[in-house]
Short mmCIF file of C-alpha atoms in Angstrom, two decimals:
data_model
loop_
_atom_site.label_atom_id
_atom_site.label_comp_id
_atom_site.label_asym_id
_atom_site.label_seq_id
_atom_site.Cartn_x
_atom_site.Cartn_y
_atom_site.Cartn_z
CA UNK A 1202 114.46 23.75 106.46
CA UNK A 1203 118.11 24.84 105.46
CA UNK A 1204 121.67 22.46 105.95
CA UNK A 1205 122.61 23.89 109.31
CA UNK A 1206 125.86 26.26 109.11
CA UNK A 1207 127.98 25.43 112.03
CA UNK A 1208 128.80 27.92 114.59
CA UNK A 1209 132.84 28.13 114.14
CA UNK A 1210 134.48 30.85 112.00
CA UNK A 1211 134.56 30.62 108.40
CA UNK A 1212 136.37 33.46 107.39
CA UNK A 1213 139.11 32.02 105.56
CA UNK A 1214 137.20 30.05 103.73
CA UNK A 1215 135.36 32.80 102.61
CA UNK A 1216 137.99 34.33 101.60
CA UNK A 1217 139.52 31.21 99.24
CA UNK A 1218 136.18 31.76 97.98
CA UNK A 1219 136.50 35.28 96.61
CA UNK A 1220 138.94 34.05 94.26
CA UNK A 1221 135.81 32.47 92.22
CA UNK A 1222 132.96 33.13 90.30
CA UNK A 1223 130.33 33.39 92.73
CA UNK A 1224 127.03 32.14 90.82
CA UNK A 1225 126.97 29.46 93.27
CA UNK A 1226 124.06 27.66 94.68
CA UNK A 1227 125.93 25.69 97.49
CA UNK A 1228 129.66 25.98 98.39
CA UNK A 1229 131.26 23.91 101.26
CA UNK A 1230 134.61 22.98 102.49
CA UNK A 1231 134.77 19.26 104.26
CA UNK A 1232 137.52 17.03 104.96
CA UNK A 1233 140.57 17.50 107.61
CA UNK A 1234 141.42 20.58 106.80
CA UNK A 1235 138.34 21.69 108.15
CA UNK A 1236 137.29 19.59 111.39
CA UNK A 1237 139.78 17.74 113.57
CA UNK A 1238 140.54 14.09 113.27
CA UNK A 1239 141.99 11.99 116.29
CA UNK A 1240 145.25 11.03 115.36
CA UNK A 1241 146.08 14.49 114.19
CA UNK A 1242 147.70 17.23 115.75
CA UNK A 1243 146.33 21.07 115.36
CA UNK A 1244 149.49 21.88 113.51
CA UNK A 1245 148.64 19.18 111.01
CA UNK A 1246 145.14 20.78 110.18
CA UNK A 1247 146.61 24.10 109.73
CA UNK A 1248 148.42 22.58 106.81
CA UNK A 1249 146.50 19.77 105.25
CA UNK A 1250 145.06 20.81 101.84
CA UNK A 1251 141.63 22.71 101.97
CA UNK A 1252 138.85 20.65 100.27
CA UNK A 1253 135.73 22.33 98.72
CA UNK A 1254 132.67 21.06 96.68
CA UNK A 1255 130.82 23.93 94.46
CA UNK A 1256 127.45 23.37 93.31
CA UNK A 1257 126.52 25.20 90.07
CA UNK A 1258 123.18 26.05 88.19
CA UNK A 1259 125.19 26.09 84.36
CA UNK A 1260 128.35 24.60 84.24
CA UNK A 1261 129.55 25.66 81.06
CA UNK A 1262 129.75 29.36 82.01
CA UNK A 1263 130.90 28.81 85.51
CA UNK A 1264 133.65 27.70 83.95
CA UNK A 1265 133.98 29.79 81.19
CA UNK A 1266 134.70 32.60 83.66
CA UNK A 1267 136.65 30.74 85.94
CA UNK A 1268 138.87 29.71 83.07
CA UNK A 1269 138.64 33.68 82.66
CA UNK A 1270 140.18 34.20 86.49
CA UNK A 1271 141.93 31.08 87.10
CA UNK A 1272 142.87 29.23 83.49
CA UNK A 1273 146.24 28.10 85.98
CA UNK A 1274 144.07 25.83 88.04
CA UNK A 1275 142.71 23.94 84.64
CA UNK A 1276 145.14 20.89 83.63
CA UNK A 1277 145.47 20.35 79.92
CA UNK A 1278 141.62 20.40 79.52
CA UNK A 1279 141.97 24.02 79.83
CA UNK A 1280 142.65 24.09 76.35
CA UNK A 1281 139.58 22.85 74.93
CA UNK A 1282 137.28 24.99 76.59
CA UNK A 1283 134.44 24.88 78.80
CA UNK A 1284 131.98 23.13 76.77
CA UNK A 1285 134.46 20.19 77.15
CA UNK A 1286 135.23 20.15 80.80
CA UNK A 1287 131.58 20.26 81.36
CA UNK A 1288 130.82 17.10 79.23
CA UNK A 1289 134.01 15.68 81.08
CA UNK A 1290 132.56 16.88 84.43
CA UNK A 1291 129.13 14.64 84.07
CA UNK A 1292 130.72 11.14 84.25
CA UNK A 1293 131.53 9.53 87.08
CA UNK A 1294 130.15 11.05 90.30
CA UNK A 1295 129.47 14.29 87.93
CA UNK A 1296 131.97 16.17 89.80
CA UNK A 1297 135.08 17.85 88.16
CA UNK A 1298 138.26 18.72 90.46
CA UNK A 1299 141.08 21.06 90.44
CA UNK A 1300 143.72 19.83 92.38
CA UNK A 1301 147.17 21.72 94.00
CA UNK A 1302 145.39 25.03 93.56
CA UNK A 1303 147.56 27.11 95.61
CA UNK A 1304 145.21 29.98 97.36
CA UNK A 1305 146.13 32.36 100.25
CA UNK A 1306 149.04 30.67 101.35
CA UNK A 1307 147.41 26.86 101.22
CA UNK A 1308 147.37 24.25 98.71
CA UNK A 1309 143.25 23.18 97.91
CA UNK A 1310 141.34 21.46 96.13
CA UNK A 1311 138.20 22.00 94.56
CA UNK A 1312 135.13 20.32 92.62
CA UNK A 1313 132.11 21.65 90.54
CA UNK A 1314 128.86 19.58 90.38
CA UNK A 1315 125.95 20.95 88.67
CA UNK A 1316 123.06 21.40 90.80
CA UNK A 1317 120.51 19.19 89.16
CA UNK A 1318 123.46 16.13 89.78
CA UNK A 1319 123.69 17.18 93.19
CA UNK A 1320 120.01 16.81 94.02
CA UNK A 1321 119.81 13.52 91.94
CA UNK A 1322 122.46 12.31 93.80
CA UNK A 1323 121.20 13.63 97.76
CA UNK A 1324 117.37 12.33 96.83
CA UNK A 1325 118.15 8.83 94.97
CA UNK A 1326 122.11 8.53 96.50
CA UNK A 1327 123.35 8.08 92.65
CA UNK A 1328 126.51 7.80 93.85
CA UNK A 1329 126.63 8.77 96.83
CA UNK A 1330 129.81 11.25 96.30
CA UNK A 1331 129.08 14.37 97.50
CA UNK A 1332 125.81 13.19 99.25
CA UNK A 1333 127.94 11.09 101.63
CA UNK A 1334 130.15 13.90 102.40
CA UNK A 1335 127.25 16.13 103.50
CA UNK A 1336 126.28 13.19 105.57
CA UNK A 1337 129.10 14.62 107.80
CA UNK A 1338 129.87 17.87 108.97
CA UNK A 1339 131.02 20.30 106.92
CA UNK A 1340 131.20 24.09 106.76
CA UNK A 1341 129.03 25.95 104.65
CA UNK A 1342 129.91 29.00 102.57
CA UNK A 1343 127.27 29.60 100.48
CA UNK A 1344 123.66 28.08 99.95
CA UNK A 1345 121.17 29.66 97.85
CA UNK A 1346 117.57 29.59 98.20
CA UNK A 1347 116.31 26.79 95.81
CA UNK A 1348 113.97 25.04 97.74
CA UNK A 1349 114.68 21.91 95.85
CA UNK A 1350 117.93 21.85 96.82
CA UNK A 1351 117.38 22.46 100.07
CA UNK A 1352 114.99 19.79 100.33
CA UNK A 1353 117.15 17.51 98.93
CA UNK A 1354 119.85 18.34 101.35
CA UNK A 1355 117.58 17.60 104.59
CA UNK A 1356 116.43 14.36 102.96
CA UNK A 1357 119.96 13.00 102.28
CA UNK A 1358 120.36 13.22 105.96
CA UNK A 1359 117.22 12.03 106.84
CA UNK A 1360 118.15 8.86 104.34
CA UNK A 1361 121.33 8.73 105.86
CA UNK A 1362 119.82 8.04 109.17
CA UNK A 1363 117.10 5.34 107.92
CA UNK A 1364 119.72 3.30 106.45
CA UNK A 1365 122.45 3.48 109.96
CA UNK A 1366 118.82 2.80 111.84
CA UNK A 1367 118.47 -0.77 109.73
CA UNK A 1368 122.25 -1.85 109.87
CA UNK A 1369 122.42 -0.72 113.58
CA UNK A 1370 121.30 -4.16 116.28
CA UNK A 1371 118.48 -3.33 118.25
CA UNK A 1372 119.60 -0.91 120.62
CA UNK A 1373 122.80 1.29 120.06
CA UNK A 1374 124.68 4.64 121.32
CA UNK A 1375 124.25 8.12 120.06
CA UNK A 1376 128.35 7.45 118.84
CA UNK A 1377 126.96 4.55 117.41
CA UNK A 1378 125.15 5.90 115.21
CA UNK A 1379 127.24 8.48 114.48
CA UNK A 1380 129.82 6.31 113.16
CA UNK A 1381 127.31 3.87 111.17
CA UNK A 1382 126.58 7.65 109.63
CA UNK A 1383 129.75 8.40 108.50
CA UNK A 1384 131.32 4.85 107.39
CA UNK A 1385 127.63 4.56 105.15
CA UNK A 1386 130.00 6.60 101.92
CA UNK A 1387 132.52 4.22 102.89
CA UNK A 1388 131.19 1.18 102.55
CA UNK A 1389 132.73 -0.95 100.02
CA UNK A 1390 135.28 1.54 99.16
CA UNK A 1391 138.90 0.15 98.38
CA UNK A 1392 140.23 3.11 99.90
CA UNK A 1393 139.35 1.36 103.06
CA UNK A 1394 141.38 -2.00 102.29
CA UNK A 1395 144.15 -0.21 100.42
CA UNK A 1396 145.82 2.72 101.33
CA UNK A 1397 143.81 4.52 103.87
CA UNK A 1398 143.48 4.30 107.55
CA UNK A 1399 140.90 1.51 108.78
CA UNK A 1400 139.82 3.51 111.68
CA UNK A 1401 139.21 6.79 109.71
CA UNK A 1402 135.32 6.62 110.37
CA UNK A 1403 136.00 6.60 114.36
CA UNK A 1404 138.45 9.27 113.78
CA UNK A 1405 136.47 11.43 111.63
CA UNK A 1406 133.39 11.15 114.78
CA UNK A 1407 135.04 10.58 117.79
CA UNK A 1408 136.28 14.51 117.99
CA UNK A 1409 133.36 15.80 116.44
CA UNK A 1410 130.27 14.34 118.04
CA UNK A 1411 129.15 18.04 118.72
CA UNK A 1412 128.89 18.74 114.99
CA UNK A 1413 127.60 15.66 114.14
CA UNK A 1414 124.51 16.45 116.79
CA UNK A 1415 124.57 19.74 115.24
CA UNK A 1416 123.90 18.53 111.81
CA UNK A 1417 121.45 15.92 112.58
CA UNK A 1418 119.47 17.04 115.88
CA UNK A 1419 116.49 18.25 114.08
CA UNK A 1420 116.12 15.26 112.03
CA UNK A 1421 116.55 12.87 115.52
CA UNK A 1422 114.12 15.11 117.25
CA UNK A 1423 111.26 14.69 115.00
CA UNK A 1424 111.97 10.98 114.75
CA UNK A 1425 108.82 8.93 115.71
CA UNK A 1426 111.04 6.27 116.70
CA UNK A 1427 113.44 8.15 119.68
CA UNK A 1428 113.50 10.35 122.29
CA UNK A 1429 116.22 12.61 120.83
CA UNK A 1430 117.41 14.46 124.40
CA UNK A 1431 119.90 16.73 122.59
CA UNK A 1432 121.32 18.74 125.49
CA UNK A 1433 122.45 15.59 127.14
CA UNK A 1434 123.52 14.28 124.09
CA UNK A 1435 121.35 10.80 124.82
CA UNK A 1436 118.34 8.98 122.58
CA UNK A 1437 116.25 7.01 124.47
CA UNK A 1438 113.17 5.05 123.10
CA UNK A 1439 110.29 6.63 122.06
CA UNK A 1440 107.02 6.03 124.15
CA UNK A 1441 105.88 3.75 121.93
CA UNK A 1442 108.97 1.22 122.59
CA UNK A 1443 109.03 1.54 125.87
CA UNK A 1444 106.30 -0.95 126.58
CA UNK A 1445 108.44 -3.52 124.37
CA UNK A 1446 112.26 -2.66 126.29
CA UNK A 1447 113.93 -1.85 129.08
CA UNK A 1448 115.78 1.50 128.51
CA UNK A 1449 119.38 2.08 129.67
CA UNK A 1450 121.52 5.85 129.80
CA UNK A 1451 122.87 6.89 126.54
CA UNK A 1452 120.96 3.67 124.65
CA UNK A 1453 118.78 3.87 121.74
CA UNK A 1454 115.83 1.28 121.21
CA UNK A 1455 114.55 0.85 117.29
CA UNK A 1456 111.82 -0.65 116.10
CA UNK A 1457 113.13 -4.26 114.50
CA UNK A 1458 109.50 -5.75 113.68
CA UNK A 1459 109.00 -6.70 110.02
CA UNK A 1460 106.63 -3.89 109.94
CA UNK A 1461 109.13 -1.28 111.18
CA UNK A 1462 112.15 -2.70 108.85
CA UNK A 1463 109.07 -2.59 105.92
CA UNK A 1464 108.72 1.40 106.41
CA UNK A 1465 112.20 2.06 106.61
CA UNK A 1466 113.55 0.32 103.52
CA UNK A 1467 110.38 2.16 101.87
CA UNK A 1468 112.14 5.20 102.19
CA UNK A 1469 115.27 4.59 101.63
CA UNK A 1470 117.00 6.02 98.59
CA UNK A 1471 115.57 4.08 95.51
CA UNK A 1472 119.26 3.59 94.12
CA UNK A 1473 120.23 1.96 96.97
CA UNK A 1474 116.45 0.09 97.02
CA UNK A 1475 117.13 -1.01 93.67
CA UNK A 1476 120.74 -2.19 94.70
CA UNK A 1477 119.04 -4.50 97.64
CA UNK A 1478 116.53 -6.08 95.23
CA UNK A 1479 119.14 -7.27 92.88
CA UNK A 1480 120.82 -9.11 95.44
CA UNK A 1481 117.71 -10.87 96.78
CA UNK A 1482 115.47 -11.05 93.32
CA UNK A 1483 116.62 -14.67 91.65
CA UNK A 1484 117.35 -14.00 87.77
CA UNK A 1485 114.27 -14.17 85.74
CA UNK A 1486 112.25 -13.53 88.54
CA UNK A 1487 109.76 -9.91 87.67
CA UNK A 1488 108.71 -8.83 91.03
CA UNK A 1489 107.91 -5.29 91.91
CA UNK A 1490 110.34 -3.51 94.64
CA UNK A 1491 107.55 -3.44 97.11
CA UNK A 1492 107.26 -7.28 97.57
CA UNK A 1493 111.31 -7.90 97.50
CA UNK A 1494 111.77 -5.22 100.30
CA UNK A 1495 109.26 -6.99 102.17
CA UNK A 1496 110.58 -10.02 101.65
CA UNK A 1497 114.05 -8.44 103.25
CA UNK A 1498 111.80 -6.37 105.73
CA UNK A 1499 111.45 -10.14 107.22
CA UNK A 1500 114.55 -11.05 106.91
CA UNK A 1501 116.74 -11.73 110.27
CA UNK A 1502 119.38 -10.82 108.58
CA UNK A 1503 117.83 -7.54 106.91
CA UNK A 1504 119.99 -5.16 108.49
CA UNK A 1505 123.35 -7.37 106.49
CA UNK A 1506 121.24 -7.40 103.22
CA UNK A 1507 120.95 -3.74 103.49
CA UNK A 1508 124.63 -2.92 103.86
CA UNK A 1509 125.76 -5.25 101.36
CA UNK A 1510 123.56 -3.14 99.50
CA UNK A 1511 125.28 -0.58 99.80
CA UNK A 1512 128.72 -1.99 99.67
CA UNK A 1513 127.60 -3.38 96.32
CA UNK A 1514 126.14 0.38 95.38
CA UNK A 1515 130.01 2.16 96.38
CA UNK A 1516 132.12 -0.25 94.80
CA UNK A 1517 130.50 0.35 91.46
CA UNK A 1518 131.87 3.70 91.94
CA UNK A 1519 135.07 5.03 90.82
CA UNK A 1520 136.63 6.99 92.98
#
């Protein structure tokens, strides 16, 4: 099961990409420049930078022949080759970016991951970089077939939508989730406090609800726990929580029992796992993961616990 490529035309993007080495095994373009934001006008997206992620298989001679191409894109790093860049490229998120390329008449920007820190970081949500923006639409340009990868991009999503099911209340919109979806990357970030827009998670879904049903229909369809009715854009409860609520339009119903919370913090990312059991494990105390997310699973407040888990997992992160 392959990322879903959405429908609109990617032509020039496709076209920024030519300018590259093309041993790629994904390439993607998010951010504003791609999909509308409320707020801004068309005009705006026409000229807001173009931001693209490229995922690699060796670094080192990706960008030996980029340097090759495009040495002009390289700040002073250029000069020490690619062996360097690449060691500089693992720390951190394990992304490098070139910034103020200029490229067919637009200014973009552009980062190289390898692939094996891509797929560490969409299975265990390492950091959470790139995973969390390809928990939102974006457009893809190229996607090779490495199953492992591919995997690993279907269960970033389907992580994605464990953790917005335990920090959403008991019943919830399809927007609602939506938006717990997209601020999950955000969470803890002091982007959000300084400098950037508070509402940029409802203005990154709000005019693309359609691409965000897109990207995770699939996954919401084969959910045990909804009705996922796609071409009214509605989740209603599943027929095994119907017997415990009363089901409203456009409502979702999830399973809050300490036995449902239990099987969804089981499969959540273990790096965000791990990041729950510090806060809950007392010092000194050796108890396995298993019996501290059951302890939380219990919790009343388990769906709090699990986003200051996560807050606690971003702001570790340097952005």
């Amino acid at each position: 099961m392959a990322l879903p490529v959405l429908s609109s035309s990617a032509v020039k993007f496709r076209r920024v990409l030519a300018h590259f080495p093309q041993e790629l095994s994904l390439a993607f373009a998010y951010g504003s420049g791609v999909f509308r934001q409320a707020g801004a006008s068309a005009e705006h997206g026409e000229t807001n930078m173009l931001d693209f992620v490229f995922a690699v298989d060796d670094a080192v001679t990706w960008h030996m022949t980029n340097l090759l191409k495009n040495k002009s894109h390289y700040s002073f790093l250029k000069f020490f080759g690619p062996k360097k860049i690449s060691t500089i490229q693992r720390y951190g998120a394990g992304i490098y970016y070139n910034t103020l390329v200029p490229c067919n008449g637009r200014m973009i920007k552009y980062g190289v991951i390898s692939t094996d820190a891509l797929i560490e970081d969409l299975f265990h949500w390492k950091t959470l970089y790139v995973a969390g923006r390809l928990q939102k639409p974006v457009k893809i340009l190229a996607l090779n077939e490495n199953s492992r990868l591919q995997a690993a991009l279907v269960s970033n999503l389907k992580s994605a939508v464990t953790a917005a099911f335990l920090m959403l209340p008991e019943s919830f919109s399809e927007e609602d989730l939506f938006m717990q979806i997209a601020g999950l990357s955000y969470s803890g970030d002091f982007r959000m406090i300084i400098g950037e827009d508070k509402s940029k998670v409802q203005n990154i879904v709000k005019p693309n609800i359609a691409h965000f049903q897109k990207l995770y229909s699939t996954i919401l369809q084969d959910c045990p726990q909804v009705v996922y009715k796609h071409h009214l854009g509605r989740l209603e409860a599943s027929a095994l929580l119907l017997n415990s609520f009363e089901t409203s339009k456009c409502q979702c119903f999830i399973d809050k029992s300490p036995e449902g919370q239990f099987t969804q913090l089981m499969a959540l990312p273990k790096t965000l796992q791990q990041k729950i059991t510090d806060l809950v494990n007392p010092p000194g105390k050796n108890r396995d993961v298993e019996e501290i997310l059951l302890q939380v699973a219990h919790d009343p407040d388990c769906g709090f616990v699990v986003h200051q888990g996560r807050s606690g997992a971003m702001s570790a992160i340097s952005f």
